[in-house]
Amino acid sequence: MATTDDSFNGITEHCEDCDLETLHEVSVQIRTESLKKENAQFSREPYRVSECQRCGNRSSQRMNNA
Ligand SMILES: [Zn+2]
């Protein structure tokens, strides 16, 4: 199984900039949406961030809607 590489969290998906299926590096970030400082503890949202390994375009989407 030469394709197994657990150290790189890569996934092939469509990139709008490349208009191609390209390899993306995917990670999850917890972002604090600080609309109001006192609400910060209630607005920590996990985001799925994917970065195109071809052009470097980054896209992120909130995961809570799933
Ligand atoms: Zn791209």
PDB file of C-alpha atoms and ligand atoms in Angstrom:
ATOM      1  CA  MET A   1       0.000   0.000   0.000  1.00  0.00           C
ATOM      2  CA  ALA A   2       2.283   2.720  -1.235  1.00  0.00           C
ATOM      3  CA  THR A   3      -0.416   5.369  -1.108  1.00  0.00           C
ATOM      4  CA  THR A   4      -0.899   5.238   2.634  1.00  0.00           C
ATOM      5  CA  ASP A   5       0.453   8.314   4.335  1.00  0.00           C
ATOM      6  CA  ASP A   6      -1.085   9.075   7.673  1.00  0.00           C
ATOM      7  CA  SER A   7       1.122  12.097   8.221  1.00  0.00           C
ATOM      8  CA  PHE A   8      -0.599  14.102   5.510  1.00  0.00           C
ATOM      9  CA  ASN A   9      -4.273  14.808   5.821  1.00  0.00           C
ATOM     10  CA  GLY A  10      -4.876  15.179   2.120  1.00  0.00           C
ATOM     11  CA  ILE A  11      -8.099  14.879   0.227  1.00  0.00           C
ATOM     12  CA  THR A  12      -8.984  15.337  -3.398  1.00  0.00           C
ATOM     13  CA  GLU A  13     -11.772  17.788  -3.978  1.00  0.00           C
ATOM     14  CA  HIS A  14     -12.822  20.500  -6.371  1.00  0.00           C
ATOM     15  CA  CYS A  15     -10.971  23.808  -6.288  1.00  0.00           C
ATOM     16  CA  GLU A  16     -12.864  26.783  -7.646  1.00  0.00           C
ATOM     17  CA  ASP A  17      -9.707  28.657  -8.541  1.00  0.00           C
ATOM     18  CA  CYS A  18      -8.140  25.763 -10.408  1.00  0.00           C
ATOM     19  CA  ASP A  19     -11.494  24.554 -11.693  1.00  0.00           C
ATOM     20  CA  LEU A  20     -10.102  21.076 -11.164  1.00  0.00           C
ATOM     21  CA  GLU A  21     -10.112  18.239  -8.749  1.00  0.00           C
ATOM     22  CA  THR A  22      -6.943  18.911  -6.784  1.00  0.00           C
ATOM     23  CA  LEU A  23      -5.264  17.716  -3.648  1.00  0.00           C
ATOM     24  CA  HIS A  24      -6.237  19.682  -0.571  1.00  0.00           C
ATOM     25  CA  GLU A  25      -4.774  19.703   2.877  1.00  0.00           C
ATOM     26  CA  VAL A  26      -7.623  19.639   5.323  1.00  0.00           C
ATOM     27  CA  SER A  27      -7.566  20.722   8.929  1.00  0.00           C
ATOM     28  CA  VAL A  28     -10.051  21.738  11.569  1.00  0.00           C
ATOM     29  CA  GLN A  29      -9.791  25.040  13.358  1.00  0.00           C
ATOM     30  CA  ILE A  30     -11.737  26.273  16.325  1.00  0.00           C
ATOM     31  CA  ARG A  31     -12.517  29.891  15.729  1.00  0.00           C
ATOM     32  CA  THR A  32     -13.914  32.276  18.257  1.00  0.00           C
ATOM     33  CA  GLU A  33     -16.472  34.500  16.678  1.00  0.00           C
ATOM     34  CA  SER A  34     -16.106  37.544  18.831  1.00  0.00           C
ATOM     35  CA  LEU A  35     -19.143  39.614  18.049  1.00  0.00           C
ATOM     36  CA  LYS A  36     -19.368  40.408  21.720  1.00  0.00           C
ATOM     37  CA  LYS A  37     -16.617  39.687  24.131  1.00  0.00           C
ATOM     38  CA  GLU A  38     -18.901  38.312  26.810  1.00  0.00           C
ATOM     39  CA  ASN A  39     -20.365  35.794  24.389  1.00  0.00           C
ATOM     40  CA  ALA A  40     -17.053  34.395  23.273  1.00  0.00           C
ATOM     41  CA  GLN A  41     -17.450  31.163  25.153  1.00  0.00           C
ATOM     42  CA  PHE A  42     -20.677  30.458  23.302  1.00  0.00           C
ATOM     43  CA  SER A  43     -19.354  31.190  19.835  1.00  0.00           C
ATOM     44  CA  ARG A  44     -16.413  28.870  19.437  1.00  0.00           C
ATOM     45  CA  GLU A  45     -17.140  27.220  16.159  1.00  0.00           C
ATOM     46  CA  PRO A  46     -15.259  24.421  14.474  1.00  0.00           C
ATOM     47  CA  TYR A  47     -14.318  25.217  10.905  1.00  0.00           C
ATOM     48  CA  ARG A  48     -13.136  22.841   8.282  1.00  0.00           C
ATOM     49  CA  VAL A  49     -10.281  24.498   6.414  1.00  0.00           C
ATOM     50  CA  SER A  50      -9.006  23.117   3.157  1.00  0.00           C
ATOM     51  CA  GLU A  51      -6.021  24.462   1.290  1.00  0.00           C
ATOM     52  CA  CYS A  52      -5.456  23.651  -2.343  1.00  0.00           C
ATOM     53  CA  GLN A  53      -2.002  22.173  -2.768  1.00  0.00           C
ATOM     54  CA  ARG A  54      -1.883  23.361  -6.355  1.00  0.00           C
ATOM     55  CA  CYS A  55      -2.727  27.075  -6.091  1.00  0.00           C
ATOM     56  CA  GLY A  56      -2.800  27.645  -2.346  1.00  0.00           C
ATOM     57  CA  ASN A  57      -6.411  28.793  -2.283  1.00  0.00           C
ATOM     58  CA  ARG A  58      -7.964  28.352   1.124  1.00  0.00           C
ATOM     59  CA  SER A  59     -11.582  27.800   1.846  1.00  0.00           C
ATOM     60  CA  SER A  60     -13.274  27.260   5.143  1.00  0.00           C
ATOM     61  CA  GLN A  61     -16.733  26.293   6.144  1.00  0.00           C
ATOM     62  CA  ARG A  62     -18.455  26.016   9.446  1.00  0.00           C
ATOM     63  CA  MET A  63     -19.006  22.445  10.489  1.00  0.00           C
ATOM     64  CA  ASN A  64     -22.017  22.975  12.721  1.00  0.00           C
ATOM     65  CA  ASN A  65     -24.454  23.077   9.856  1.00  0.00           C
ATOM     66  CA  ALA A  66     -23.802  19.480   8.916  1.00  0.00           C
TER      67      ALA A  66
HETATM   68 ZN    ZN B   1      -6.537  25.376  -6.542  1.00  0.00          ZN
END
